[in-house]
Tab-separated table of C-alpha atoms in Angstrom:
chain	number	residue	atom	x	y	z
C	242	MET	CA	10.604	-29.155	0.313
C	243	ILE	CA	13.761	-28.154	2.200
C	244	ILE	CA	15.412	-24.784	1.572
C	245	ARG	CA	19.005	-24.219	2.746
C	246	PRO	CA	19.941	-20.599	1.967
C	247	ASP	CA	22.973	-18.677	3.199
C	248	ALA	CA	20.705	-16.766	5.600
C	249	VAL	CA	17.056	-16.467	6.608
C	250	VAL	CA	15.102	-13.361	7.664
C	251	LEU	CA	13.235	-14.379	10.813
C	252	PRO	CA	10.436	-12.456	12.606
C	253	GLY	CA	11.389	-8.922	13.586
C	254	GLY	CA	13.876	-8.636	10.716
C	255	LYS	CA	16.487	-10.802	12.437
C	256	MET	CA	18.839	-12.421	9.910
C	257	GLN	CA	20.334	-15.806	10.797
C	258	SER	CA	22.602	-18.126	8.840
C	259	GLY	CA	22.954	-21.917	8.952
C	260	LEU	CA	19.237	-22.712	8.982
C	261	GLU	CA	17.144	-24.938	6.751
C	262	ILE	CA	13.427	-24.409	6.301
C	263	CYS	CA	11.283	-27.526	5.928
C	264	ILE	CA	7.941	-27.074	4.191
C	265	GLU	CA	5.138	-29.635	4.275
C	266	ASP	CA	1.535	-29.225	3.124
C	267	SER	CA	2.104	-25.541	2.295
C	268	ARG	CA	3.291	-24.714	5.817
C	269	ILE	CA	6.620	-24.295	7.528
C	270	ALA	CA	6.947	-27.573	9.393
C	271	GLU	CA	10.396	-27.124	10.921
C	272	ILE	CA	13.257	-24.637	11.174
C	273	ARG	CA	16.520	-26.325	12.095
C	274	PRO	CA	20.304	-26.175	11.544
C	275	TRP	CA	21.585	-27.458	8.183
C	276	ARG	CA	21.561	-31.251	8.090
C	277	SER	CA	23.330	-31.500	4.783
C	278	ALA	CA	26.357	-29.796	3.224
C	279	GLU	CA	24.719	-30.082	-0.197
C	280	ARG	CA	22.700	-26.981	-0.962
C	281	ASN	CA	20.926	-25.635	-4.019
C	282	GLU	CA	20.552	-22.195	-2.444
C	283	ILE	CA	24.221	-21.171	-2.124
C	284	GLY	CA	24.583	-17.387	-2.245
C	285	LEU	CA	20.885	-16.792	-1.549
C	286	LEU	CA	18.805	-15.121	1.164
C	287	LEU	CA	15.371	-16.439	2.166
C	288	THR	CA	12.782	-13.925	3.372
C	289	PRO	CA	9.024	-13.639	3.529
C	290	ALA	CA	7.982	-12.333	0.133
C	291	PHE	CA	7.416	-8.614	-0.226
C	292	VAL	CA	3.907	-7.202	0.174
C	293	ASN	CA	2.863	-4.009	-1.614
C	294	ALA	CA	0.719	-2.186	0.925
C	295	HIS	CA	-0.745	0.295	-1.566
C	296	SER	CA	-0.903	0.210	-5.360
C	297	HIS	CA	-2.873	1.502	-8.356
C	298	PHE	CA	-2.386	-0.897	-11.278
C	299	GLU	CA	-4.750	1.107	-13.473
C	300	TYR	CA	-2.324	4.037	-13.759
C	301	TYR	CA	0.631	2.006	-15.025
C	302	ASP	CA	0.075	3.203	-18.580
C	303	LEU	CA	0.505	6.781	-17.324
C	304	MET	CA	4.078	6.225	-16.141
C	305	GLY	CA	6.143	9.172	-17.349
C	306	ARG	CA	3.159	10.899	-18.959
C	307	ILE	CA	2.356	13.492	-16.287
C	308	PRO	CA	4.961	16.264	-15.900
C	309	ASP	CA	6.698	16.938	-12.599
C	310	LEU	CA	4.152	19.044	-10.744
C	311	ASP	CA	3.290	19.797	-7.156
C	312	TYR	CA	0.725	17.526	-5.546
C	313	TRP	CA	-2.420	19.510	-6.275
C	314	ARG	CA	-1.649	20.310	-9.905
C	315	TRP	CA	-0.582	16.694	-10.419
C	316	ILE	CA	-3.879	15.384	-9.027
C	317	ARG	CA	-5.874	17.746	-11.210
C	318	GLU	CA	-3.909	16.664	-14.285
C	319	LEU	CA	-4.413	12.981	-13.433
C	320	THR	CA	-8.146	13.622	-13.045
C	321	ARG	CA	-8.207	15.303	-16.457
C	322	ILE	CA	-6.306	12.548	-18.276
C	323	LYS	CA	-7.797	9.517	-16.553
C	324	PRO	CA	-11.147	9.231	-18.402
C	325	SER	CA	-9.638	9.827	-21.853
C	326	ARG	CA	-7.854	6.462	-22.010
C	327	GLU	CA	-9.035	3.343	-23.807
C	328	MET	CA	-10.069	0.381	-21.650
C	329	GLU	CA	-7.780	-1.964	-23.589
C	330	THR	CA	-4.790	0.282	-22.793
C	331	VAL	CA	-5.654	0.441	-19.096
C	332	GLN	CA	-6.165	-3.337	-18.886
C	333	GLN	CA	-2.836	-4.083	-20.541
C	334	GLY	CA	-1.113	-1.601	-18.257
C	335	ALA	CA	-2.668	-3.256	-15.209
C	336	LEU	CA	-1.463	-6.673	-16.367
C	337	ASP	CA	2.037	-5.316	-16.944
C	338	CYS	CA	1.988	-3.727	-13.484
C	339	ALA	CA	0.871	-6.936	-11.787
C	340	PHE	CA	3.705	-8.910	-13.363
C	341	ALA	CA	6.161	-6.112	-12.529
C	342	ASN	CA	5.103	-6.504	-8.883
C	343	ALA	CA	5.861	-10.223	-8.991
C	344	ALA	CA	9.181	-9.537	-10.726
C	345	THR	CA	10.365	-7.398	-7.801
C	346	GLY	CA	9.460	-10.107	-5.284
C	347	ILE	CA	5.962	-8.935	-4.320
C	348	ALA	CA	3.492	-11.751	-3.659
C	349	ALA	CA	0.524	-9.803	-2.242
C	350	VAL	CA	-0.914	-6.349	-2.875
C	351	GLY	CA	-3.310	-3.885	-1.320
C	352	GLU	CA	-4.691	-2.792	-4.669
C	353	TRP	CA	-6.861	0.266	-5.280
C	354	SER	CA	-9.326	0.047	-8.133
C	355	ASP	CA	-11.797	2.194	-10.018
C	356	TRP	CA	-11.606	0.737	-13.521
C	357	PRO	CA	-12.517	-2.978	-13.779
C	358	VAL	CA	-8.954	-4.174	-14.428
C	359	SER	CA	-7.315	-5.066	-11.114
C	360	ALA	CA	-8.994	-8.411	-10.457
C	361	VAL	CA	-7.986	-9.831	-13.831
C	362	ALA	CA	-4.427	-8.550	-13.430
C	363	MET	CA	-3.937	-9.894	-9.899
C	364	THR	CA	-5.345	-13.275	-10.871
C	365	ALA	CA	-3.112	-13.503	-13.938
C	366	ALA	CA	0.021	-12.715	-11.918
C	367	ARG	CA	-1.057	-15.019	-9.041
C	368	LEU	CA	-0.947	-12.200	-6.522
C	369	ASP	CA	-2.602	-12.522	-3.126
C	370	GLY	CA	-4.045	-9.531	-1.267
C	371	ARG	CA	-7.137	-7.351	-1.288
C	372	ILE	CA	-8.818	-5.008	-3.733
C	373	PHE	CA	-10.230	-1.738	-2.430
C	374	GLN	CA	-12.970	-0.447	-4.753
C	375	GLU	CA	-12.959	3.324	-4.429
C	376	ILE	CA	-16.024	5.423	-3.657
C	377	ILE	CA	-15.885	9.066	-4.778
C	378	THR	CA	-18.946	11.210	-4.139
C	379	LEU	CA	-17.373	14.588	-4.922
C	380	ASN	CA	-17.436	14.989	-8.670
C	381	GLU	CA	-20.021	12.622	-10.097
C	382	SER	CA	-23.408	13.463	-11.586
C	383	ASP	CA	-25.375	10.672	-9.912
C	384	SER	CA	-26.775	10.892	-6.407
C	385	GLU	CA	-24.711	9.762	-3.443
C	386	GLU	CA	-26.777	6.600	-3.080
C	387	GLU	CA	-26.336	5.779	-6.770
C	388	LYS	CA	-22.578	6.278	-6.535
C	389	VAL	CA	-22.276	3.924	-3.576
C	390	ALA	CA	-24.507	1.354	-5.274
C	391	ALA	CA	-22.413	1.544	-8.456
C	392	CYS	CA	-19.258	0.939	-6.420
C	393	VAL	CA	-20.831	-2.101	-4.768
C	394	VAL	CA	-21.726	-3.499	-8.196
C	395	LYS	CA	-18.129	-2.979	-9.390
C	396	ALA	CA	-16.861	-4.778	-6.294
C	397	MET	CA	-19.196	-7.715	-6.895
C	398	GLN	CA	-18.118	-7.927	-10.538
C	399	ALA	CA	-14.459	-7.895	-9.527
C	400	SER	CA	-15.010	-10.597	-6.919
C	401	ARG	CA	-16.484	-12.875	-9.573
C	402	THR	CA	-13.214	-12.816	-11.558
C	403	THR	CA	-10.889	-13.511	-8.614
C	404	ASN	CA	-10.933	-15.369	-5.318
C	405	LEU	CA	-9.594	-12.262	-3.567
C	406	PRO	CA	-11.705	-10.127	-1.230
C	407	VAL	CA	-12.960	-6.874	-2.751
C	408	HIS	CA	-14.119	-4.036	-0.479
C	409	PRO	CA	-15.943	-0.788	-1.367
C	410	THR	CA	-14.021	1.955	0.431
C	411	PRO	CA	-13.995	5.771	0.605
C	412	HIS	CA	-11.366	7.326	-1.629
C	413	ALA	CA	-10.063	10.218	0.503
C	414	THR	CA	-10.897	12.669	3.273
C	415	TYR	CA	-12.166	15.349	0.889
C	416	THR	CA	-13.548	13.292	-2.026
C	417	THR	CA	-16.139	11.329	-0.050
C	418	SER	CA	-19.097	12.744	1.856
C	419	PHE	CA	-19.206	12.669	5.644
C	420	SER	CA	-22.271	10.393	5.600
C	421	VAL	CA	-20.490	7.809	3.424
C	422	LEU	CA	-17.451	8.029	5.678
C	423	GLN	CA	-19.711	7.361	8.665
C	424	GLU	CA	-21.202	4.293	6.966
C	425	SER	CA	-17.701	3.024	6.318
C	426	GLY	CA	-16.733	3.710	9.910
C	427	CYS	CA	-19.641	1.599	11.148
C	428	SER	CA	-18.695	-1.329	8.923
C	429	SER	CA	-16.606	-4.224	10.179
C	430	GLN	CA	-15.077	-4.764	6.731
C	431	PRO	CA	-11.462	-3.875	5.952
C	432	GLN	CA	-11.074	-0.500	4.290
C	433	SER	CA	-8.335	1.772	3.026
C	434	ILE	CA	-8.486	5.540	2.591
C	435	HIS	CA	-6.096	8.217	1.311
C	436	ALA	CA	-5.509	10.493	4.286
C	437	CYS	CA	-3.370	13.485	5.234
C	438	GLU	CA	-1.175	13.368	2.138
C	439	THR	CA	-0.527	17.127	2.216
C	440	GLU	CA	-1.227	20.153	4.388
C	441	HIS	CA	-3.991	21.086	1.914
C	442	GLU	CA	-6.314	18.747	3.821
C	443	ASN	CA	-5.564	20.318	7.206
C	444	GLN	CA	-5.978	23.786	5.732
C	445	PHE	CA	-9.394	22.828	4.394
C	446	PHE	CA	-10.784	21.063	7.469
C	447	LEU	CA	-9.310	23.520	9.988
C	448	HIS	CA	-9.958	26.806	8.222
C	449	GLY	CA	-12.125	26.130	5.165
C	450	GLU	CA	-9.404	27.611	2.982
C	451	GLY	CA	-6.970	26.612	0.267
C	452	VAL	CA	-7.143	24.662	-2.965
C	453	ILE	CA	-9.655	22.095	-1.710
C	454	ALA	CA	-12.009	24.861	-0.561
C	455	ASP	CA	-11.536	26.521	-3.956
C	456	LEU	CA	-12.513	23.243	-5.658
C	457	TYR	CA	-15.636	22.913	-3.512
C	458	HIS	CA	-16.659	26.492	-4.353
C	459	GLU	CA	-15.940	25.882	-8.052
C	460	MET	CA	-18.224	22.830	-8.017
C	461	GLY	CA	-20.906	24.518	-5.932
C	462	ILE	CA	-20.514	22.081	-3.033
C	463	GLU	CA	-21.429	23.301	0.431
C	464	PHE	CA	-19.404	22.124	3.419
C	465	GLU	CA	-19.631	22.554	7.152
C	466	LEU	CA	-16.454	23.841	8.780
C	467	LEU	CA	-15.689	21.742	11.848
C	468	GLY	CA	-12.381	23.382	12.687
C	469	VAL	CA	-10.419	20.132	13.100
C	470	ARG	CA	-7.413	18.577	11.422
C	471	ALA	CA	-7.991	16.084	8.607
C	472	LEU	CA	-7.187	13.072	10.767
C	473	GLU	CA	-9.558	14.303	13.475
C	474	PHE	CA	-12.244	14.704	10.797
C	475	LEU	CA	-11.872	11.043	9.840
C	476	ASP	CA	-11.933	10.085	13.496
C	477	LEU	CA	-15.194	11.986	14.010
C	478	ALA	CA	-16.658	9.916	11.168
C	479	GLY	CA	-15.502	6.704	12.857
C	480	VAL	CA	-13.161	5.802	10.018
C	481	VAL	CA	-10.010	5.606	12.154
C	482	ARG	CA	-10.535	2.116	13.557
C	483	LYS	CA	-9.198	-1.420	13.529
C	484	GLY	CA	-9.529	-2.719	10.011
C	485	THR	CA	-8.709	0.661	8.448
C	486	GLN	CA	-5.545	1.337	6.496
C	487	LEU	CA	-4.705	5.049	6.268
C	488	VAL	CA	-2.689	5.707	3.123
C	489	HIS	CA	0.153	8.284	3.236
C	490	CYS	CA	-0.280	10.144	6.571
C	491	CYS	CA	2.410	12.659	5.639
C	492	ALA	CA	0.808	15.762	7.179
C	493	VAL	CA	0.187	14.379	10.668
C	494	ASP	CA	1.306	15.614	14.069
C	495	ALA	CA	1.842	13.905	17.429
C	496	ASP	CA	-1.849	14.177	18.343
C	497	ASP	CA	-2.853	12.573	15.037
C	498	ILE	CA	-0.392	9.740	15.611
C	499	GLU	CA	-1.809	9.146	19.074
C	500	ILE	CA	-5.328	8.878	17.615
C	501	ILE	CA	-4.186	6.363	14.987
C	502	ALA	CA	-2.382	4.281	17.595
C	503	THR	CA	-5.250	4.377	20.082
C	504	ARG	CA	-7.820	3.361	17.464
C	505	GLY	CA	-5.658	0.519	16.118
C	506	ALA	CA	-5.607	1.667	12.483
C	507	ALA	CA	-2.721	0.811	10.143
C	508	VAL	CA	-0.755	3.057	7.761
C	509	ALA	CA	0.585	2.606	4.225
C	510	HIS	CA	3.760	4.576	3.472
C	511	CYS	CA	4.592	5.434	-0.165
C	512	PRO	CA	7.839	7.421	0.026
C	513	ARG	CA	8.772	7.647	-3.675
C	514	SER	CA	5.348	8.964	-4.637
C	515	ASN	CA	5.288	11.383	-1.709
C	516	ARG	CA	8.723	12.712	-2.602
C	517	ALA	CA	7.833	13.129	-6.285
C	518	LEU	CA	4.710	15.145	-5.422
C	519	GLY	CA	6.357	17.334	-2.795
C	520	CYS	CA	4.435	15.920	0.171
C	521	PRO	CA	5.803	16.427	3.689
C	522	PRO	CA	8.113	13.616	4.841
C	523	ALA	CA	5.975	11.254	6.887
C	524	PRO	CA	7.107	10.686	10.523
C	525	ILE	CA	7.185	6.912	10.160
C	526	ALA	CA	9.635	6.117	12.959
C	527	GLN	CA	7.397	8.033	15.364
C	528	MET	CA	4.411	5.984	14.205
C	529	ILE	CA	6.266	2.712	14.700
C	530	ARG	CA	7.318	3.726	18.222
C	531	ALA	CA	3.653	4.467	18.949
C	532	GLY	CA	2.810	0.865	18.017
C	533	ILE	CA	1.225	1.598	14.622
C	534	THR	CA	1.567	-1.065	11.922
C	535	VAL	CA	3.124	0.560	8.851
C	536	GLY	CA	3.360	-1.141	5.472
C	537	LEU	CA	5.376	-0.011	2.481
C	538	GLY	CA	3.546	0.685	-0.784
C	539	THR	CA	4.574	1.640	-4.313
C	540	ASP	CA	1.476	3.775	-5.000
C	541	SER	CA	1.032	4.315	-8.759
C	542	ALA	CA	3.714	4.154	-11.418
C	543	ALA	CA	2.368	7.512	-12.629
C	544	SER	CA	3.903	9.142	-9.543
C	545	SER	CA	6.512	6.607	-8.321
C	546	GLY	CA	7.942	5.318	-11.587
C	547	ALA	CA	8.908	1.705	-12.230
C	548	VAL	CA	7.730	-0.884	-9.705
C	549	ASP	CA	10.759	-1.633	-7.519
C	550	MET	CA	10.411	-2.581	-3.857
C	551	PHE	CA	14.143	-2.178	-3.278
C	552	ALA	CA	13.995	1.428	-4.494
C	553	GLU	CA	10.957	1.962	-2.260
C	554	MET	CA	12.875	0.681	0.762
C	555	ARG	CA	15.790	2.995	-0.014
C	556	ALA	CA	13.355	5.885	-0.294
C	557	ALA	CA	11.838	4.999	3.089
C	558	LEU	CA	15.263	5.170	4.698
C	559	ALA	CA	16.020	8.492	2.991
C	560	THR	CA	12.664	9.991	4.000
C	561	SER	CA	13.180	9.080	7.637
C	562	ALA	CA	16.542	10.854	7.574
C	563	LEU	CA	14.825	14.049	6.381
C	564	VAL	CA	12.893	14.276	9.652
C	565	ASP	CA	16.043	13.386	11.632
C	566	ASP	CA	14.359	10.250	12.963
C	567	PRO	CA	15.986	7.455	10.973
C	568	LEU	CA	14.499	4.042	10.457
C	569	SER	CA	16.687	0.953	10.669
C	570	ALA	CA	17.126	-1.504	7.817
C	571	GLU	CA	15.187	-4.009	9.930
C	572	ASP	CA	12.302	-1.527	10.302
C	573	VAL	CA	12.099	-1.043	6.560
C	574	TRP	CA	12.376	-4.756	5.733
C	575	MET	CA	9.503	-5.406	8.130
C	576	MET	CA	7.504	-2.631	6.442
C	577	ALA	CA	8.005	-4.417	3.115
C	578	THR	CA	7.095	-7.880	4.420
C	579	GLU	CA	5.443	-8.816	7.715
C	580	ASP	CA	4.038	-5.390	8.597
C	581	ALA	CA	2.856	-4.712	5.048
C	582	ALA	CA	0.872	-7.947	5.157
C	583	ALA	CA	-0.694	-6.911	8.463
C	584	SER	CA	-1.489	-3.452	7.084
C	585	ILE	CA	-3.702	-4.955	4.350
C	586	PHE	CA	-5.201	-7.480	6.787
C	587	LEU	CA	-4.025	-10.639	5.062
C	588	ASP	CA	-5.471	-13.768	6.608
C	589	ARG	CA	-1.998	-15.367	6.793
C	590	GLU	CA	0.770	-14.627	9.278
C	591	TRP	CA	3.541	-13.359	7.019
C	592	ARG	CA	6.635	-14.542	8.856
C	593	ILE	CA	9.063	-17.445	8.712
C	594	GLU	CA	7.947	-19.356	11.759
C	595	VAL	CA	6.871	-22.940	12.360
C	596	GLY	CA	3.204	-23.424	11.510
C	597	GLU	CA	2.923	-20.342	9.298
C	598	SER	CA	2.483	-20.169	5.519
C	599	PRO	CA	3.878	-16.928	4.131
C	600	ASP	CA	4.904	-16.809	0.505
C	601	LEU	CA	8.693	-16.911	0.383
C	602	LEU	CA	11.329	-15.104	-1.620
C	603	LEU	CA	14.840	-16.188	-2.552
C	604	LEU	CA	17.202	-13.305	-3.290
C	605	ARG	CA	20.852	-13.008	-4.176
C	606	HIS	CA	22.558	-12.461	-0.843
C	607	HIS	CA	24.521	-9.224	-0.487
C	608	GLY	CA	25.121	-9.304	3.268
C	609	GLY	CA	23.102	-7.715	6.064
C	610	LEU	CA	19.696	-6.161	5.483
C	611	GLY	CA	21.307	-2.745	5.057
C	612	GLU	CA	23.371	-4.106	2.172
C	613	GLN	CA	20.362	-5.946	0.734
C	614	ILE	CA	18.456	-2.657	0.593
C	615	ALA	CA	21.360	-0.538	-0.630
C	616	ARG	CA	22.399	-2.900	-3.431
C	617	GLY	CA	19.134	-4.690	-4.156
C	618	SER	CA	17.117	-4.625	-7.380
C	619	PRO	CA	14.448	-6.760	-9.056
C	620	ASN	CA	17.338	-8.531	-10.815
C	621	ASP	CA	18.197	-10.117	-7.450
C	622	VAL	CA	14.912	-12.047	-7.344
C	623	VAL	CA	15.711	-15.723	-7.919
C	624	ASP	CA	12.461	-17.423	-6.942
C	625	LEU	CA	9.050	-16.466	-5.547
C	626	ILE	CA	7.716	-19.494	-3.665
C	627	ARG	CA	3.960	-19.402	-3.155
C	628	LEU	CA	2.662	-21.396	-0.224
């Protein structure tokens, strides 16, 4: 196969015209100047396919059903509604979400799962990636050991319906016990954890106060006050390590960022969801300068709305402007492609380079990457080429 687009997005977000990409045996065999004036890809841009660094297919049926609320009230409402749904409805929503990901040019996903629906959906839509099977020890009736064992069983069941890796992983800083976090920190397996989404977490771990403390008291759960920030709490448990993806990281400071960078953890940034729930704008440019790998994620349609990676990229640019530390279009394109793949620990190098095998995406060409982001939509997706 030879692809001769108007332009190609090369590693680092560099766009170059006049190149043809030769593919043999599912790998990029050669990148060279056009050798023919005849092209089937006139007016098109070739890029590594998008990668969704963080998603929840199982909430797709809740899109538009939860009112606009602040983060904490929204989470409590989601928790209330979640178990009342029918499995058939959740499964169909997950399938619809998986195909919506493919329709916006996404070829791989870091998918979060509780209900047994993600593996079937990802397989049906031919999506690559990983499934993170969530462990919550906070609000269940079984013992901690039984909860972890049940999660492992769910992961094994999911792995039997897909060839994708499935990993039990702690849900969040305050929904999983310290002992389970420590076990996860000692593991060599990839993991993903919701972390530092709001200042509520810092308020709880620093001072033992706020809505999370109120929830613990309401449920009769005792906790030891360590007097540290939420990110430091995860670091004490060993969770902040290579092979860990920290999801959100909105309420982090310079010291937190230094810890993440030093430990080699990655970050998933979900700007539309964060904005909808009133989370602090995440200091993503600062993270990138510190050497942290940051991937772009759509989170759940219940908070972000319709699956649209172009809208997510625009939101990332807008969020960075709020903290007066703007990202470039190249930064954001990398966050949606090469860096997103690294943030979910894909076993393929996700860049257009000789010898590599990223899935590829042909888009209608609007100009530079800034124009592609500003004017782009799922309607621009012409072909998703799976290598």
